[in-house]
mmCIF file of C-alpha atoms in Angstrom:
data_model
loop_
_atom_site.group_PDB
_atom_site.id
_atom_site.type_symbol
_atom_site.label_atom_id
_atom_site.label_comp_id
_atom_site.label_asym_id
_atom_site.label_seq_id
_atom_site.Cartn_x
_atom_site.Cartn_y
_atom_site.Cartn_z
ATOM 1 C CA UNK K 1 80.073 119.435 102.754
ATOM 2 C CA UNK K 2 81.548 119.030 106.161
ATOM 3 C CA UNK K 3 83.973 121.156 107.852
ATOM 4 C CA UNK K 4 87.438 119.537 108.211
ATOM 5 C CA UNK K 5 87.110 119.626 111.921
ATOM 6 C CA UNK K 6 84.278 117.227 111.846
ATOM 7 C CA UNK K 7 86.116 114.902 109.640
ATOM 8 C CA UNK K 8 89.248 114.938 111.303
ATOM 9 C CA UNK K 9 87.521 113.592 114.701
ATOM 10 C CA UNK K 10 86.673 110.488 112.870
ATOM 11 C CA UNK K 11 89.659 109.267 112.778
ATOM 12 C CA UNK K 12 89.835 108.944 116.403
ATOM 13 C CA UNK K 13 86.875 105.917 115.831
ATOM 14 C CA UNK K 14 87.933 104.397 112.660
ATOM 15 C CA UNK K 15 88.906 101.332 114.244
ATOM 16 C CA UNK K 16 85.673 100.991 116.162
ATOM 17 C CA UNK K 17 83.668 101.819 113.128
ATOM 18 C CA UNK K 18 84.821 98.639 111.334
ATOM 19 C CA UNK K 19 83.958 97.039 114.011
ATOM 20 C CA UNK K 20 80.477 98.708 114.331
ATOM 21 C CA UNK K 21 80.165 97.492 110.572
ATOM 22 C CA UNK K 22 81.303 94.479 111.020
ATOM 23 C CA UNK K 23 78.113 94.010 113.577
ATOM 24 C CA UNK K 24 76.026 95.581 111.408
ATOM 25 C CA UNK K 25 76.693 93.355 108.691
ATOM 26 C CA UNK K 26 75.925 90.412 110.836
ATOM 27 C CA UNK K 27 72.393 92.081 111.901
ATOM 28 C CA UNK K 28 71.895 92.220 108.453
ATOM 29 C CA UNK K 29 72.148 88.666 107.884
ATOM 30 C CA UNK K 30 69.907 87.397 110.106
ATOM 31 C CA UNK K 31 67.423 86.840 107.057
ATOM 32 C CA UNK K 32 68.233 84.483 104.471
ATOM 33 C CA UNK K 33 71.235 83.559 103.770
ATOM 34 C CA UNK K 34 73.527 84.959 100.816
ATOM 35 C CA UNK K 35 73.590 81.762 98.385
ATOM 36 C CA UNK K 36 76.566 80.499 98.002
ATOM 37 C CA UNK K 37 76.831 80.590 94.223
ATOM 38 C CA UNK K 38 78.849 77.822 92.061
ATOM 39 C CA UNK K 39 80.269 79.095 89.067
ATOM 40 C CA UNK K 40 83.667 79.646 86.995
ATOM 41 C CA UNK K 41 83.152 83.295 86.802
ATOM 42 C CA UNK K 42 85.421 85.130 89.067
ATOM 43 C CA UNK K 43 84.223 88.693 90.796
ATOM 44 C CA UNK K 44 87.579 90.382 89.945
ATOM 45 C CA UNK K 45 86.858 94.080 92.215
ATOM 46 C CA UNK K 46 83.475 95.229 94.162
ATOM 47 C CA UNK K 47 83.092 98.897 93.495
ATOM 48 C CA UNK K 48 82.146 101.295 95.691
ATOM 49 C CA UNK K 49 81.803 104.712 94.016
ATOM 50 C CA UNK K 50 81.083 108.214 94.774
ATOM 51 C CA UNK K 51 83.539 108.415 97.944
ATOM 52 C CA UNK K 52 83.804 111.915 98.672
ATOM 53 C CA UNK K 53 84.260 114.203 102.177
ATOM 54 C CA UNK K 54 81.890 112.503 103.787
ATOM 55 C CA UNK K 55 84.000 109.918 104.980
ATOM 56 C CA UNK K 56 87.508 109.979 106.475
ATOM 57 C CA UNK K 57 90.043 108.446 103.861
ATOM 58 C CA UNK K 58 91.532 106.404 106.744
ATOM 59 C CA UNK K 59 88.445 104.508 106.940
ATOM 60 C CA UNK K 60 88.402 103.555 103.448
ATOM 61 C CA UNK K 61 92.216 102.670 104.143
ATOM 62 C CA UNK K 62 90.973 100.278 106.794
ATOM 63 C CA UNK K 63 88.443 98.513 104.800
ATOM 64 C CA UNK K 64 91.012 98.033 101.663
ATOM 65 C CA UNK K 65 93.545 96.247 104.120
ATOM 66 C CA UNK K 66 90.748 93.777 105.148
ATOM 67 C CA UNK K 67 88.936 93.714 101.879
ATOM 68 C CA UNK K 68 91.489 93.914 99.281
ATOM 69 C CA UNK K 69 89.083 93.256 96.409
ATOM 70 C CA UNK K 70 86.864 96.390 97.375
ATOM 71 C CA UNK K 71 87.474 99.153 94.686
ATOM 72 C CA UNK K 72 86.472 103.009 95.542
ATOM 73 C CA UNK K 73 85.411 105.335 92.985
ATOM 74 C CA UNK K 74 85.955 108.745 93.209
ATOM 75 C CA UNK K 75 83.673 111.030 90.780
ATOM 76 C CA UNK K 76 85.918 113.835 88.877
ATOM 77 C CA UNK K 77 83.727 116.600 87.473
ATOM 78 C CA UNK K 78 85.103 120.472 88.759
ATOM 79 C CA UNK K 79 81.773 122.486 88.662
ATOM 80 C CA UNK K 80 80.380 120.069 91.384
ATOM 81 C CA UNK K 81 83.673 119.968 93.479
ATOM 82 C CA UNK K 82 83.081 119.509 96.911
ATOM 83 C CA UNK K 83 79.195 118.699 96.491
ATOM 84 C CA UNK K 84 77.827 115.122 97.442
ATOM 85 C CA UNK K 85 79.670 112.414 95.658
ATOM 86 C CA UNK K 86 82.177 115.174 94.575
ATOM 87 C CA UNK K 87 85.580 115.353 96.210
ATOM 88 C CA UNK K 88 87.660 117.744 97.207
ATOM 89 C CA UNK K 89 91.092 118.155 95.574
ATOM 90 C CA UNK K 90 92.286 118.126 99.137
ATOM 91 C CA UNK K 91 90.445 115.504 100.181
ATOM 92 C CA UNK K 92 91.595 113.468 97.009
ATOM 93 C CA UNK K 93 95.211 114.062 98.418
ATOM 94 C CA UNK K 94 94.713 112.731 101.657
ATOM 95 C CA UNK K 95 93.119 109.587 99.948
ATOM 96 C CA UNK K 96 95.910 109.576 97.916
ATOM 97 C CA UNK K 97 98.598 109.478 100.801
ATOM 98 C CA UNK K 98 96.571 106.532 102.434
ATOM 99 C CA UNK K 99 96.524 104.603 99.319
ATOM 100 C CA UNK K 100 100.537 104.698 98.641
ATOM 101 C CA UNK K 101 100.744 103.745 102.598
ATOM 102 C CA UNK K 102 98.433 100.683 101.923
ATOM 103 C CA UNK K 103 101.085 98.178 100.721
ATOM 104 C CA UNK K 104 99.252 98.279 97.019
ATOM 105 C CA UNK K 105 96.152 96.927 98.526
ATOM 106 C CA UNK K 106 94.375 99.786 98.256
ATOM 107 C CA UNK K 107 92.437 100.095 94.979
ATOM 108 C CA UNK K 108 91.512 103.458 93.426
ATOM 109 C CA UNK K 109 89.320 104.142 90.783
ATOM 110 C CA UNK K 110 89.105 107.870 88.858
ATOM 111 C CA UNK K 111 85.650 108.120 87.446
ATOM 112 C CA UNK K 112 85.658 110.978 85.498
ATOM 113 C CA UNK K 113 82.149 113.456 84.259
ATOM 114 C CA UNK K 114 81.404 116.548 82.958
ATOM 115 C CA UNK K 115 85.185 118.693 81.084
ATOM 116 C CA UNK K 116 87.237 115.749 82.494
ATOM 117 C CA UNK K 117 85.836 113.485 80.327
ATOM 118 C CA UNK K 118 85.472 116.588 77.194
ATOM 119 C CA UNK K 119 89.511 117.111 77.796
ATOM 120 C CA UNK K 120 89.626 113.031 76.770
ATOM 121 C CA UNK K 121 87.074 112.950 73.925
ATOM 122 C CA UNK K 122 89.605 116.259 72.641
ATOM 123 C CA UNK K 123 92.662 114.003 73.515
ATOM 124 C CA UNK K 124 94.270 115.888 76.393
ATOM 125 C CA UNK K 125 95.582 114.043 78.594
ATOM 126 C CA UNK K 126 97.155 116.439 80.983
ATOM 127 C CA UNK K 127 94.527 115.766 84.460
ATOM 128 C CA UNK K 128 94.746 111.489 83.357
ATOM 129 C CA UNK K 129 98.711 112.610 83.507
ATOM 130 C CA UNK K 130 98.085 112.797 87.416
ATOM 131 C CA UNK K 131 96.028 110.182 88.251
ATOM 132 C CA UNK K 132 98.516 107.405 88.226
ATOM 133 C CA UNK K 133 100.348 109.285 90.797
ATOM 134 C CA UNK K 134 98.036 109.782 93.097
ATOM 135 C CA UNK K 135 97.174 106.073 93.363
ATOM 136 C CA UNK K 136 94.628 105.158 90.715
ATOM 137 C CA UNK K 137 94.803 102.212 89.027
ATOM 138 C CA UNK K 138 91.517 102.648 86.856
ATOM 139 C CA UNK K 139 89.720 105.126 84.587
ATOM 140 C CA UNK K 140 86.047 105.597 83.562
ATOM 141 C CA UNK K 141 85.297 107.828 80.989
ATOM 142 C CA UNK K 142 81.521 108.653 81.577
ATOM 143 C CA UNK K 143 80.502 110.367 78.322
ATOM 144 C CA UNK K 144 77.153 110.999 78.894
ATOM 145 C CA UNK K 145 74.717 113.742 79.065
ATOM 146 C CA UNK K 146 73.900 113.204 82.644
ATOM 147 C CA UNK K 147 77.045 113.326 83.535
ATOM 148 C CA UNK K 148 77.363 116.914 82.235
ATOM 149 C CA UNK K 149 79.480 115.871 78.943
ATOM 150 C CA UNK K 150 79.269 117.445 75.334
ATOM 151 C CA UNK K 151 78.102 114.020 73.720
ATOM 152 C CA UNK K 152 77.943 115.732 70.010
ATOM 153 C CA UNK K 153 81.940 114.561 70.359
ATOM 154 C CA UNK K 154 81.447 111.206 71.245
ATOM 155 C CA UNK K 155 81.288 110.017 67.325
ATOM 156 C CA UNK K 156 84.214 111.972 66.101
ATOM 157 C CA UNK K 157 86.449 111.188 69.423
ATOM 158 C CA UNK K 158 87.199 107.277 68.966
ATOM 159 C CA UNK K 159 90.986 107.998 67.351
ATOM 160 C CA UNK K 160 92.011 110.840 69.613
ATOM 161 C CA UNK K 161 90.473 109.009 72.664
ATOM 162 C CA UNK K 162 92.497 105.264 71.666
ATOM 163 C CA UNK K 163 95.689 107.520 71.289
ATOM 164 C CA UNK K 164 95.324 108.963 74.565
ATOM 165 C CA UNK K 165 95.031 105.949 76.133
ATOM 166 C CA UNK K 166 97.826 104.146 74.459
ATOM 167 C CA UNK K 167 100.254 106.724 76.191
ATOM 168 C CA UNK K 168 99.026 105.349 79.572
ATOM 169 C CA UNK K 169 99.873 101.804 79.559
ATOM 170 C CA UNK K 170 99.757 101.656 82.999
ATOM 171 C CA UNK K 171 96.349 102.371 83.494
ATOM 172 C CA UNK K 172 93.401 100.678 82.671
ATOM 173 C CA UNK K 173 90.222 102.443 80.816
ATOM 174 C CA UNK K 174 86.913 101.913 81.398
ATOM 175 C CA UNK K 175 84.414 102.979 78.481
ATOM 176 C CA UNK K 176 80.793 103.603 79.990
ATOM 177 C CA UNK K 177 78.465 100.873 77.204
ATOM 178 C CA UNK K 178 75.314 101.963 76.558
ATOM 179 C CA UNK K 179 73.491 103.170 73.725
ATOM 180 C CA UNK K 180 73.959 107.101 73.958
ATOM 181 C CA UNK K 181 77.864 106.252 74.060
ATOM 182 C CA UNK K 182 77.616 103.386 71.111
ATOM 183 C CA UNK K 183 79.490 106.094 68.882
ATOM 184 C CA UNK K 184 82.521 106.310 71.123
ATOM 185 C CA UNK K 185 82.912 102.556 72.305
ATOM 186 C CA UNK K 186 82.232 101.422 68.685
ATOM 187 C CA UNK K 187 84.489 103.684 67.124
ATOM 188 C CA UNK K 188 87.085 102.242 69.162
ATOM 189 C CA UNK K 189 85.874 98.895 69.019
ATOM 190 C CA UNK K 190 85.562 98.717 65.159
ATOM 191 C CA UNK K 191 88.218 100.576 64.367
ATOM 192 C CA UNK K 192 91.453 98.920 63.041
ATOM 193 C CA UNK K 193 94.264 101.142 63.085
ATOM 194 C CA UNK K 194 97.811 101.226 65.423
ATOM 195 C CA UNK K 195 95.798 103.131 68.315
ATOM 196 C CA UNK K 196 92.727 100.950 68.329
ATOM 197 C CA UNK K 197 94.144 97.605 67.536
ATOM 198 C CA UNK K 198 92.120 95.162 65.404
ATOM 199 C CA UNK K 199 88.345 95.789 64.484
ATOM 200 C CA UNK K 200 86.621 93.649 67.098
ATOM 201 C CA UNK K 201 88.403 93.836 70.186
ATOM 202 C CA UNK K 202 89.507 96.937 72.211
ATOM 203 C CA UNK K 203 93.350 98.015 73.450
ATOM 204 C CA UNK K 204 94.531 95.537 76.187
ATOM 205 C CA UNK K 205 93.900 97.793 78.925
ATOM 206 C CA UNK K 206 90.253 98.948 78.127
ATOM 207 C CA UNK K 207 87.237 97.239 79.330
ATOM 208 C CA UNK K 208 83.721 98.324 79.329
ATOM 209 C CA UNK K 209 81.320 99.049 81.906
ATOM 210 C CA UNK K 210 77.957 97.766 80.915
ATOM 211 C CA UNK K 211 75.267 100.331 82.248
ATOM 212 C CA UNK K 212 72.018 100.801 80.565
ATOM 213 C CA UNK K 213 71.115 103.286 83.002
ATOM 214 C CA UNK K 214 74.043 105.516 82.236
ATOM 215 C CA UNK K 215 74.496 106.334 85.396
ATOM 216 C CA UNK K 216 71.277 106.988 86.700
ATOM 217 C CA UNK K 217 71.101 103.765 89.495
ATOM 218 C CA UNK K 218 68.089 102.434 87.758
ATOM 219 C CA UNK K 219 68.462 98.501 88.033
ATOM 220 C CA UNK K 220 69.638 96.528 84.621
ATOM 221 C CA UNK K 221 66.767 94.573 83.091
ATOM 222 C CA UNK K 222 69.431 92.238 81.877
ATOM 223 C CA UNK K 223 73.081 90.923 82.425
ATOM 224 C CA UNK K 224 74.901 90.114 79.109
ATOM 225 C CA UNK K 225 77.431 87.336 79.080
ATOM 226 C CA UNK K 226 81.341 89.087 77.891
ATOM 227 C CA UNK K 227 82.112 89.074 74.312
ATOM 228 C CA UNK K 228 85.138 87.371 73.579
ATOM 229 C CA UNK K 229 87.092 90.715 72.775
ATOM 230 C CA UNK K 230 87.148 91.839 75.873
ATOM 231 C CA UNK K 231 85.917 92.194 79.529
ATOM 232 C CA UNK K 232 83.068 94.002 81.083
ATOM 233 C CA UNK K 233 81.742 94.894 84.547
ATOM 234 C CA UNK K 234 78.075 95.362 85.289
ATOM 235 C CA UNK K 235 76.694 98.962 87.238
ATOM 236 C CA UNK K 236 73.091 99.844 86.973
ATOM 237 C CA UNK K 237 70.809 100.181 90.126
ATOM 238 C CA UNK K 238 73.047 97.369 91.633
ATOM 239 C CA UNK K 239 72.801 97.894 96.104
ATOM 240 C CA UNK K 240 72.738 96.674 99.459
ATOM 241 C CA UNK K 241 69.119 95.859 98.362
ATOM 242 C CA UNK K 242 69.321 93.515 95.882
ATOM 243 C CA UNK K 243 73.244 92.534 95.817
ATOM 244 C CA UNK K 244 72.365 88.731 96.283
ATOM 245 C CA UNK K 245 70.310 88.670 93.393
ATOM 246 C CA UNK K 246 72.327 90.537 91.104
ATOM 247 C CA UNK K 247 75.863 88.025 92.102
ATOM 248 C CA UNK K 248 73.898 85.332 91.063
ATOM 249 C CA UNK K 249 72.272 86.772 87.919
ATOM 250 C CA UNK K 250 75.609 87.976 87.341
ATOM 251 C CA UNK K 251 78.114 85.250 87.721
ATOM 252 C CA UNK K 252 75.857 83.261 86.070
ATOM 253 C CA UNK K 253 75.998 85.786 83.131
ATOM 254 C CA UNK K 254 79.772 85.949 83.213
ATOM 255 C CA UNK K 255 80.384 82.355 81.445
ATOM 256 C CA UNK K 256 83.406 81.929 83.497
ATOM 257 C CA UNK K 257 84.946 84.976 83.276
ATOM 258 C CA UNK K 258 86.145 87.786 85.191
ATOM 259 C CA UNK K 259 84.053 90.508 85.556
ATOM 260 C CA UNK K 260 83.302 93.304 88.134
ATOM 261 C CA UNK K 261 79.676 95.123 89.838
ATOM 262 C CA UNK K 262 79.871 98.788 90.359
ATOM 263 C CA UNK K 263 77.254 101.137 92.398
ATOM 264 C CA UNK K 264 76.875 104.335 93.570
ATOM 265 C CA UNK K 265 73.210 105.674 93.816
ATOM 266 C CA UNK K 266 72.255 103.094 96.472
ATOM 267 C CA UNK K 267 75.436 103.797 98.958
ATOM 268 C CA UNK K 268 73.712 107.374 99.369
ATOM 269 C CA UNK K 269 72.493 108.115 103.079
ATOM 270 C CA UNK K 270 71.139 111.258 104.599
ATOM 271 C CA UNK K 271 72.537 111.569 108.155
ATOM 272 C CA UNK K 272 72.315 114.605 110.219
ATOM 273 C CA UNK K 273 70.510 116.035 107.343
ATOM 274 C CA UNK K 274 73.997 115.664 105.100
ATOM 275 C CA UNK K 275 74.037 113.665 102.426
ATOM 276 C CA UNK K 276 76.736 110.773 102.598
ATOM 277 C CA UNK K 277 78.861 108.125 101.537
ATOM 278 C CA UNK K 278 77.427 105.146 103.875
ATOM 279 C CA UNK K 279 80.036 102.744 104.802
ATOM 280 C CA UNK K 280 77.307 100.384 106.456
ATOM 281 C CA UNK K 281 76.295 99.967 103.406
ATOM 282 C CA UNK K 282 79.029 99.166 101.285
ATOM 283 C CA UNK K 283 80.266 96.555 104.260
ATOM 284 C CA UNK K 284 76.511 94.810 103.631
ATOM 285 C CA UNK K 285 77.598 94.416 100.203
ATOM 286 C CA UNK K 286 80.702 93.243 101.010
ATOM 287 C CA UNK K 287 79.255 90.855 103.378
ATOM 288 C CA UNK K 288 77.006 89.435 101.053
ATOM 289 C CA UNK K 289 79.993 88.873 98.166
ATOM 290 C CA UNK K 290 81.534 87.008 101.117
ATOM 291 C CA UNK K 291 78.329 84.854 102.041
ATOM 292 C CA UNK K 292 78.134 84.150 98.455
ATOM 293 C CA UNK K 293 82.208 82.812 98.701
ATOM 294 C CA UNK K 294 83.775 84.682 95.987
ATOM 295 C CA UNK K 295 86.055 86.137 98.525
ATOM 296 C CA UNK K 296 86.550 85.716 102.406
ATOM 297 C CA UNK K 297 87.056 87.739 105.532
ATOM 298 C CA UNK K 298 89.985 88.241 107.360
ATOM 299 C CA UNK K 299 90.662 85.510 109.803
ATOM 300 C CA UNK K 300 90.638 88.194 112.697
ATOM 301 C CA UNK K 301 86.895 88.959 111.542
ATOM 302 C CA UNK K 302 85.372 85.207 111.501
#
């Protein structure tokens, strides 16, 4: 954790710092080229999660108004509050206050572990009741073991979770897919009641995430094309490392539609002996979904 102070002189640099990534990126690109990738598929949001102290909230501001499609996930488990990839409520707030300043461009992710996902598999929805207020556009319910949740709910949970989320139209749910949470996503998926919606597809505003790894950052062996009942994004090991392989692998996958990468593990950094959210390198990724033209920089960047 660092002390306020520390943070607070950050924001002095922001500006520069973008700039200093910005340079960095282009270092980074003096090997080969990103391919630039033909396909239908569309990368709908880049996500960059486990943003947490570490990192003034202004500079996350800066790279949303410049990089629009960049999502940041922030990781919502209390007993690990204020460790590494753990926000602070206070924190959170300030985050919170840039995002409503940020013209909607801005886009926030809630990624919730360990009793903030048991409250949901128990259908309370009173923490999720806050989120939209604070800026987030997107939930991920990570019910798995690693993630310090009570998984003996996740086959019983399918009819409380589907009526929690139909009370929060205007939010979107992700549901981790993988095989330790099979119970939950196929009890909703399967099911065919008012909450659910018809056996086969899911509630318009739940996707899944597809990660084998369940959260572990070990890299996907595979990159399934999207059913036709609804839409998935791909996490799993995914980094500045190996980000030009995986766009290709998956846009290729996507079969023309939209989907999304998420990654967390590989944004890690140890810097003055803290660990840290490394905004180098989530601007390499960014860079390389740029090379690969499924978006552009700003004008003022070229």
């Amino acid at each position: 954790f660092i002390h306020e102070s520390v943070i607070e002189k950050r924001v002095v640099c922001c500006h520069w710092h973008l700039i200093r990534l910005c340079h960095v990126s282009v270092m980074a690109g003096e090997g080969p080229p990103c391919k630039k990738i033909k396909s239908s598929t569309k990368l709908r949001t880049l996500g960059f999660c486990g943003a947490d102290d570490s990192v003034h909230p202004n500079l996350l501001g800066l790279i949303s108004q410049s990089y629009p499609f960049v999502e940041f996930g922030v990781l919502f488990r209390p007993d690990k509050e204020g460790q590494p990839r753990y926000a602070t409520e206070k924190w959170v707030a300030r985050l919170a206050s840039v995002a409503k300043k940020s013209g909607g461009k801005m886009q926030l992710a809630a990624h919730l572990c360990g009793t903030r996902v048991n409250e949901v598999l128990d259908g309370e929805d009173t923490f999720v009741s806050t989120l939209s207020q604070l800026g987030f556009k997107r939930v991920q319910i990570n019910a798995t073991a690693v993630n310090g949740v009570d998984t003996s709910k996740n086959a019983t949970s399918a009819q409380a979770v589907a009526k929690l989320i139909s009370r929060h139209k205007d939010l979107e749910f992700i549901l981790q897919k993988n095989e330790e949470t099979r119970p939950l996503w196929e009890g909703v998926l399967l099911s065919n009641d008012e909450y659910c919606g018809d056996s086969g597809k899911l509630p318009p505003n739940v996707t899944m995430l597809v990660d084998e790894s369940k959260g572990t950052g070990v890299l996907s062996e595979a990159w399934p094309t999207p059913p036709d009942g609804y839409n998935i994004g791909y996490a799993g090991g995914i980094g500045p490392a190996n980000i030009k392989d995986v766009l290709e692998k998956v846009l290729e996958a996507g079969n023309g539609r939209e989907v999304w990468v998420d990654m967390e593990s590989s944004l890690r950094s140890s810097k003055n002996g803290t660990d840290v959210f490394d905004m180098d390198k989530c601007y390499e990724c960014i860079g390389a979904v740029c090379s690969a033209e499924q978006f552009v920089h700003p004008e003022y960047l070229h």
